[in-house]
Amino acid sequence: MQIFVYPPLGTLTSVHKPQVRFRVYFAYSLAERVCAEAGKVEIWTNIYNDEWQGIPLEHVVSDDTHPELIFIDLKQLEPASSMLQFSLDIDVAALPAHLHRFEFTVRWRSSHLVDWKWVSGFEHNASVIVYRPLPRTRAPVSFWQQQLKAMLKPTAESELTSPGYIADSWHASSSGASCIIRPQSSDNDILCQMAAVERYLAFVRKDHFWIIPQYGSSSIETGKFEVVILLVELSSGVYAALMPFSLGSAASHGAVLTVQPSNYLCLQPVSRIRTESVRVAVGFNLDPHTAIQDAMRRVQQSLPPIRGRSTSLPEPAPAHTCSLDRNRGYCTWNGFYQNVTHDGLISTLSAIRNAANQRDELPFGWVLIDDGWQTVDKYDGYGRLHDIYANSEKFPGQLKQTANSLTKLGIQRVGVWHTLWGYWGGIDPAGPLAERYKLVKCHRKWTPVVKSESDVWLISPESVYAFYDSFYFWLSEQGVSFVKVDYQAAFESLDSYDGRSSDASRKLIIEMYDAYYNAMEHAALKYFGRGSIVYCMAQSPHLITRAMRLQQQCTTEDVAAERMMFRNSDDYFPDVITSHGWHLNCNMTNT
């Protein structure tokens, strides 16, 4: 016999409705029918007071809705199983006024002559938070200010009269409010202490390149990870979203939170330049999604325009009827990795087309030729780009031959992969690109992608516009109409620029960061058109705030006013089965 419980045991569930609903489902076979149908079920709970007690559930003969059945994996049910439901609804208004959280487990027995059986051990009790209905009418700003005061406490008892932060620029809406908070002193890295937290969702930096979700209850435990956005559910039932950012002289406006033991929040700019002014946008709302949107909107409104970006962008190339986000595509990576060739790609896609359906058409509209097509000294994290052209041994007819062959197979768009630097290790200082463009020697630290230090040569900011214009012009002549630009946050792995001091290097690296982006986006608009860039390994606070700044300053005719396509998570590993659940969860939550 299988038993399913809602709210699920071993989890934390929030109830914002007038009733707390309990459901227990028995999936039983024919041999277990008598035992199941004669059974008695109780929740064992402290819902009414500190003393635990049993409260019986009623056998429900028929219930066509079964809204909680979505929590049951029907594949786990044994063949020829029947379902039996027991139900209990408790009005929130009938609960003690002081009740905010309670626990319960479930016990059952087939008759009064046998002992009770527990569905799970007490270490797997369910926790339930009960929220009284909040007013849905527009609340005064003072209500939201009280929420902030309850959430952010001073860092020490002696500072009760001075909370350590200043909150101003309040904006109120019909369902919430937002504000900007800043430290009272730039000498103290600790901003405040979080309180009144029931549970949280933190979007943290896995490394320079990717953001992953972390969850928990009242103790915010993000470890060494930096927090980009923090969403908390307060004991009042209100949701609060916190997003840090920086206002200073540097081109980067990204900032992060770190959480120390006892929920102490620390705030620092991504640039690590101490003179930068850091802020936190806070959005309060009865809806968690809106709270995040409000916080991000306040960040966007606070950011200055991007310096050095031309206001007169080039005339965009004609729009493509095959949009990347509305059509299925084929990427060569998992099929070929870095061994992709013209012959291998065309042979594989021809086989897919022949097997796809009777119409002799491919089931996707675009193809992305991933890493492995370029002319480099070696295909790994230290490899350097020799020239912009395709590897002639792998692609003897260059990309034009491949694009033409793909078109004959029914492919509408062809794209290629490259890193923002050109290749993982930058530019070959002994190659022809070094003769055409000025290079800058930088030092790269250890990262999870390239697991040792190394020197890299990059095209200088004053030459990078010419490089991207030439590169993308050649690609467009070859029949390429979009690019996946990878390794975008790699500038944050650099700690030295042309042998300069650390402080001078940080500022120059950030300026080069934006120069590369301006050059790449300018050339992509000119030769490929709008919506032609897939931003990859780009989940950096610097790049997120840059995208927000871009949309803030551009007109509706500008490419940046359209949705930018960011890859949403780290790689998908089809052969690592245990990673699939994490991959799905990461993508759904990040989205």
PDB file of N, CA and C in Angstrom, residues 459-505:
ATOM      1  N   ILE A 459      42.500  41.779 -27.719  1.00  0.00           N
ATOM      2  CA  ILE A 459      42.495  42.953 -28.592  1.00  0.00           C
ATOM      3  C   ILE A 459      42.181  44.188 -27.762  1.00  0.00           C
ATOM      4  N   SER A 460      42.926  45.240 -27.934  1.00  0.00           N
ATOM      5  CA  SER A 460      42.798  46.444 -27.105  1.00  0.00           C
ATOM      6  C   SER A 460      41.456  47.118 -27.345  1.00  0.00           C
ATOM      7  N   PRO A 461      40.961  47.892 -26.383  1.00  0.00           N
ATOM      8  CA  PRO A 461      39.672  48.578 -26.553  1.00  0.00           C
ATOM      9  C   PRO A 461      39.614  49.462 -27.788  1.00  0.00           C
ATOM     10  N   GLU A 462      40.725  50.101 -28.148  1.00  0.00           N
ATOM     11  CA  GLU A 462      40.697  51.004 -29.308  1.00  0.00           C
ATOM     12  C   GLU A 462      40.674  50.242 -30.634  1.00  0.00           C
ATOM     13  N   SER A 463      40.999  48.930 -30.618  1.00  0.00           N
ATOM     14  CA  SER A 463      41.006  48.142 -31.851  1.00  0.00           C
ATOM     15  C   SER A 463      39.840  47.171 -31.957  1.00  0.00           C
ATOM     16  N   VAL A 464      39.102  46.983 -30.857  1.00  0.00           N
ATOM     17  CA  VAL A 464      38.112  45.916 -30.850  1.00  0.00           C
ATOM     18  C   VAL A 464      36.918  46.213 -31.763  1.00  0.00           C
ATOM     19  N   TYR A 465      36.591  47.486 -32.001  1.00  0.00           N
ATOM     20  CA  TYR A 465      35.513  47.807 -32.944  1.00  0.00           C
ATOM     21  C   TYR A 465      35.875  47.327 -34.342  1.00  0.00           C
ATOM     22  N   ALA A 466      37.100  47.579 -34.773  1.00  0.00           N
ATOM     23  CA  ALA A 466      37.535  47.163 -36.105  1.00  0.00           C
ATOM     24  C   ALA A 466      37.555  45.640 -36.205  1.00  0.00           C
ATOM     25  N   PHE A 467      37.987  44.978 -35.130  1.00  0.00           N
ATOM     26  CA  PHE A 467      38.021  43.513 -35.139  1.00  0.00           C
ATOM     27  C   PHE A 467      36.624  42.940 -35.332  1.00  0.00           C
ATOM     28  N   TYR A 468      35.658  43.375 -34.528  1.00  0.00           N
ATOM     29  CA  TYR A 468      34.317  42.805 -34.616  1.00  0.00           C
ATOM     30  C   TYR A 468      33.642  43.165 -35.931  1.00  0.00           C
ATOM     31  N   ASP A 469      33.907  44.356 -36.451  1.00  0.00           N
ATOM     32  CA  ASP A 469      33.313  44.736 -37.724  1.00  0.00           C
ATOM     33  C   ASP A 469      33.823  43.821 -38.830  1.00  0.00           C
ATOM     34  N   SER A 470      35.112  43.550 -38.846  1.00  0.00           N
ATOM     35  CA  SER A 470      35.688  42.666 -39.857  1.00  0.00           C
ATOM     36  C   SER A 470      35.220  41.224 -39.669  1.00  0.00           C
ATOM     37  N   PHE A 471      35.191  40.765 -38.429  1.00  0.00           N
ATOM     38  CA  PHE A 471      34.790  39.393 -38.103  1.00  0.00           C
ATOM     39  C   PHE A 471      33.353  39.125 -38.528  1.00  0.00           C
ATOM     40  N   TYR A 472      32.439  39.988 -38.127  1.00  0.00           N
ATOM     41  CA  TYR A 472      31.031  39.750 -38.421  1.00  0.00           C
ATOM     42  C   TYR A 472      30.688  40.019 -39.881  1.00  0.00           C
ATOM     43  N   PHE A 473      31.424  40.921 -40.520  1.00  0.00           N
ATOM     44  CA  PHE A 473      31.232  41.106 -41.965  1.00  0.00           C
ATOM     45  C   PHE A 473      31.575  39.818 -42.700  1.00  0.00           C
ATOM     46  N   TRP A 474      32.704  39.208 -42.334  1.00  0.00           N
ATOM     47  CA  TRP A 474      33.091  37.951 -42.989  1.00  0.00           C
ATOM     48  C   TRP A 474      32.067  36.858 -42.706  1.00  0.00           C
ATOM     49  N   LEU A 475      31.599  36.757 -41.472  1.00  0.00           N
ATOM     50  CA  LEU A 475      30.595  35.749 -41.151  1.00  0.00           C
ATOM     51  C   LEU A 475      29.332  35.938 -41.978  1.00  0.00           C
ATOM     52  N   SER A 476      28.879  37.174 -42.116  1.00  0.00           N
ATOM     53  CA  SER A 476      27.658  37.426 -42.887  1.00  0.00           C
ATOM     54  C   SER A 476      27.848  37.063 -44.354  1.00  0.00           C
ATOM     55  N   GLU A 477      29.048  37.293 -44.891  1.00  0.00           N
ATOM     56  CA  GLU A 477      29.338  36.906 -46.270  1.00  0.00           C
ATOM     57  C   GLU A 477      29.351  35.386 -46.436  1.00  0.00           C
ATOM     58  N   GLN A 478      29.602  34.681 -45.346  1.00  0.00           N
ATOM     59  CA  GLN A 478      29.631  33.222 -45.374  1.00  0.00           C
ATOM     60  C   GLN A 478      28.245  32.598 -45.202  1.00  0.00           C
ATOM     61  N   GLY A 479      27.237  33.427 -44.954  1.00  0.00           N
ATOM     62  CA  GLY A 479      25.880  32.912 -44.774  1.00  0.00           C
ATOM     63  C   GLY A 479      25.470  32.745 -43.321  1.00  0.00           C
ATOM     64  N   VAL A 480      26.247  33.272 -42.377  1.00  0.00           N
ATOM     65  CA  VAL A 480      25.925  33.213 -40.952  1.00  0.00           C
ATOM     66  C   VAL A 480      25.031  34.389 -40.591  1.00  0.00           C
ATOM     67  N   SER A 481      23.990  34.148 -39.784  1.00  0.00           N
ATOM     68  CA  SER A 481      23.060  35.232 -39.454  1.00  0.00           C
ATOM     69  C   SER A 481      22.813  35.388 -37.955  1.00  0.00           C
ATOM     70  N   PHE A 482      23.513  34.623 -37.117  1.00  0.00           N
ATOM     71  CA  PHE A 482      23.443  34.870 -35.672  1.00  0.00           C
ATOM     72  C   PHE A 482      24.671  34.259 -35.012  1.00  0.00           C
ATOM     73  N   VAL A 483      24.923  34.667 -33.779  1.00  0.00           N
ATOM     74  CA  VAL A 483      26.091  34.196 -33.043  1.00  0.00           C
ATOM     75  C   VAL A 483      25.694  33.839 -31.612  1.00  0.00           C
ATOM     76  N   LYS A 484      26.340  32.811 -31.090  1.00  0.00           N
ATOM     77  CA  LYS A 484      26.285  32.508 -29.662  1.00  0.00           C
ATOM     78  C   LYS A 484      27.633  32.935 -29.095  1.00  0.00           C
ATOM     79  N   VAL A 485      27.618  33.957 -28.251  1.00  0.00           N
ATOM     80  CA  VAL A 485      28.855  34.531 -27.719  1.00  0.00           C
ATOM     81  C   VAL A 485      29.036  34.010 -26.295  1.00  0.00           C
ATOM     82  N   ASP A 486      30.065  33.221 -26.094  1.00  0.00           N
ATOM     83  CA  ASP A 486      30.289  32.481 -24.856  1.00  0.00           C
ATOM     84  C   ASP A 486      31.360  33.153 -24.000  1.00  0.00           C
ATOM     85  N   TYR A 487      31.508  32.644 -22.759  1.00  0.00           N
ATOM     86  CA  TYR A 487      32.603  33.051 -21.867  1.00  0.00           C
ATOM     87  C   TYR A 487      32.578  34.569 -21.627  1.00  0.00           C
ATOM     88  N   GLN A 488      31.370  35.131 -21.515  1.00  0.00           N
ATOM     89  CA  GLN A 488      31.250  36.581 -21.526  1.00  0.00           C
ATOM     90  C   GLN A 488      31.708  37.231 -20.233  1.00  0.00           C
ATOM     91  N   ALA A 489      31.562  36.534 -19.118  1.00  0.00           N
ATOM     92  CA  ALA A 489      31.974  37.128 -17.842  1.00  0.00           C
ATOM     93  C   ALA A 489      33.440  36.876 -17.527  1.00  0.00           C
ATOM     94  N   ALA A 490      34.204  36.420 -18.517  1.00  0.00           N
ATOM     95  CA  ALA A 490      35.603  36.058 -18.278  1.00  0.00           C
ATOM     96  C   ALA A 490      36.462  37.246 -17.881  1.00  0.00           C
ATOM     97  N   PHE A 491      36.038  38.459 -18.200  1.00  0.00           N
ATOM     98  CA  PHE A 491      36.811  39.637 -17.779  1.00  0.00           C
ATOM     99  C   PHE A 491      36.976  39.677 -16.262  1.00  0.00           C
ATOM    100  N   GLU A 492      36.029  39.090 -15.544  1.00  0.00           N
ATOM    101  CA  GLU A 492      36.121  39.095 -14.082  1.00  0.00           C
ATOM    102  C   GLU A 492      37.182  38.130 -13.560  1.00  0.00           C
ATOM    103  N   SER A 493      37.724  37.297 -14.446  1.00  0.00           N
ATOM    104  CA  SER A 493      38.818  36.410 -14.045  1.00  0.00           C
ATOM    105  C   SER A 493      40.181  37.069 -14.219  1.00  0.00           C
ATOM    106  N   LEU A 494      40.215  38.274 -14.771  1.00  0.00           N
ATOM    107  CA  LEU A 494      41.481  38.972 -14.998  1.00  0.00           C
ATOM    108  C   LEU A 494      41.865  39.785 -13.767  1.00  0.00           C
ATOM    109  N   ASP A 495      43.137  39.759 -13.419  1.00  0.00           N
ATOM    110  CA  ASP A 495      43.611  40.571 -12.288  1.00  0.00           C
ATOM    111  C   ASP A 495      44.780  41.475 -12.656  1.00  0.00           C
ATOM    112  N   SER A 496      45.149  41.493 -13.936  1.00  0.00           N
ATOM    113  CA  SER A 496      46.238  42.369 -14.366  1.00  0.00           C
ATOM    114  C   SER A 496      46.001  42.802 -15.801  1.00  0.00           C
ATOM    115  N   TYR A 497      46.197  44.093 -16.066  1.00  0.00           N
ATOM    116  CA  TYR A 497      46.024  44.677 -17.397  1.00  0.00           C
ATOM    117  C   TYR A 497      47.326  45.357 -17.792  1.00  0.00           C
ATOM    118  N   ASP A 498      48.025  44.761 -18.735  1.00  0.00           N
ATOM    119  CA  ASP A 498      49.243  45.367 -19.282  1.00  0.00           C
ATOM    120  C   ASP A 498      50.258  45.710 -18.192  1.00  0.00           C
ATOM    121  N   GLY A 499      50.307  44.869 -17.138  1.00  0.00           N
ATOM    122  CA  GLY A 499      51.294  45.059 -16.087  1.00  0.00           C
ATOM    123  C   GLY A 499      51.007  46.194 -15.126  1.00  0.00           C
ATOM    124  N   ARG A 500      49.804  46.753 -15.152  1.00  0.00           N
ATOM    125  CA  ARG A 500      49.477  47.880 -14.264  1.00  0.00           C
ATOM    126  C   ARG A 500      49.227  47.397 -12.842  1.00  0.00           C
ATOM    127  N   SER A 501      49.114  48.350 -11.910  1.00  0.00           N
ATOM    128  CA  SER A 501      48.783  48.038 -10.525  1.00  0.00           C
ATOM    129  C   SER A 501      47.373  47.460 -10.456  1.00  0.00           C
ATOM    130  N   SER A 502      47.044  46.849  -9.321  1.00  0.00           N
ATOM    131  CA  SER A 502      45.755  46.171  -9.198  1.00  0.00           C
ATOM    132  C   SER A 502      44.587  47.140  -9.341  1.00  0.00           C
ATOM    133  N   ASP A 503      44.632  48.306  -8.669  1.00  0.00           N
ATOM    134  CA  ASP A 503      43.528  49.266  -8.764  1.00  0.00           C
ATOM    135  C   ASP A 503      43.377  49.810 -10.181  1.00  0.00           C
ATOM    136  N   ALA A 504      44.504  50.166 -10.803  1.00  0.00           N
ATOM    137  CA  ALA A 504      44.452  50.675 -12.176  1.00  0.00           C
ATOM    138  C   ALA A 504      43.967  49.592 -13.125  1.00  0.00           C
ATOM    139  N   SER A 505      44.407  48.345 -12.901  1.00  0.00           N
ATOM    140  CA  SER A 505      43.984  47.232 -13.762  1.00  0.00           C
ATOM    141  C   SER A 505      42.484  47.017 -13.674  1.00  0.00           C
TER     142      SER A 505
END
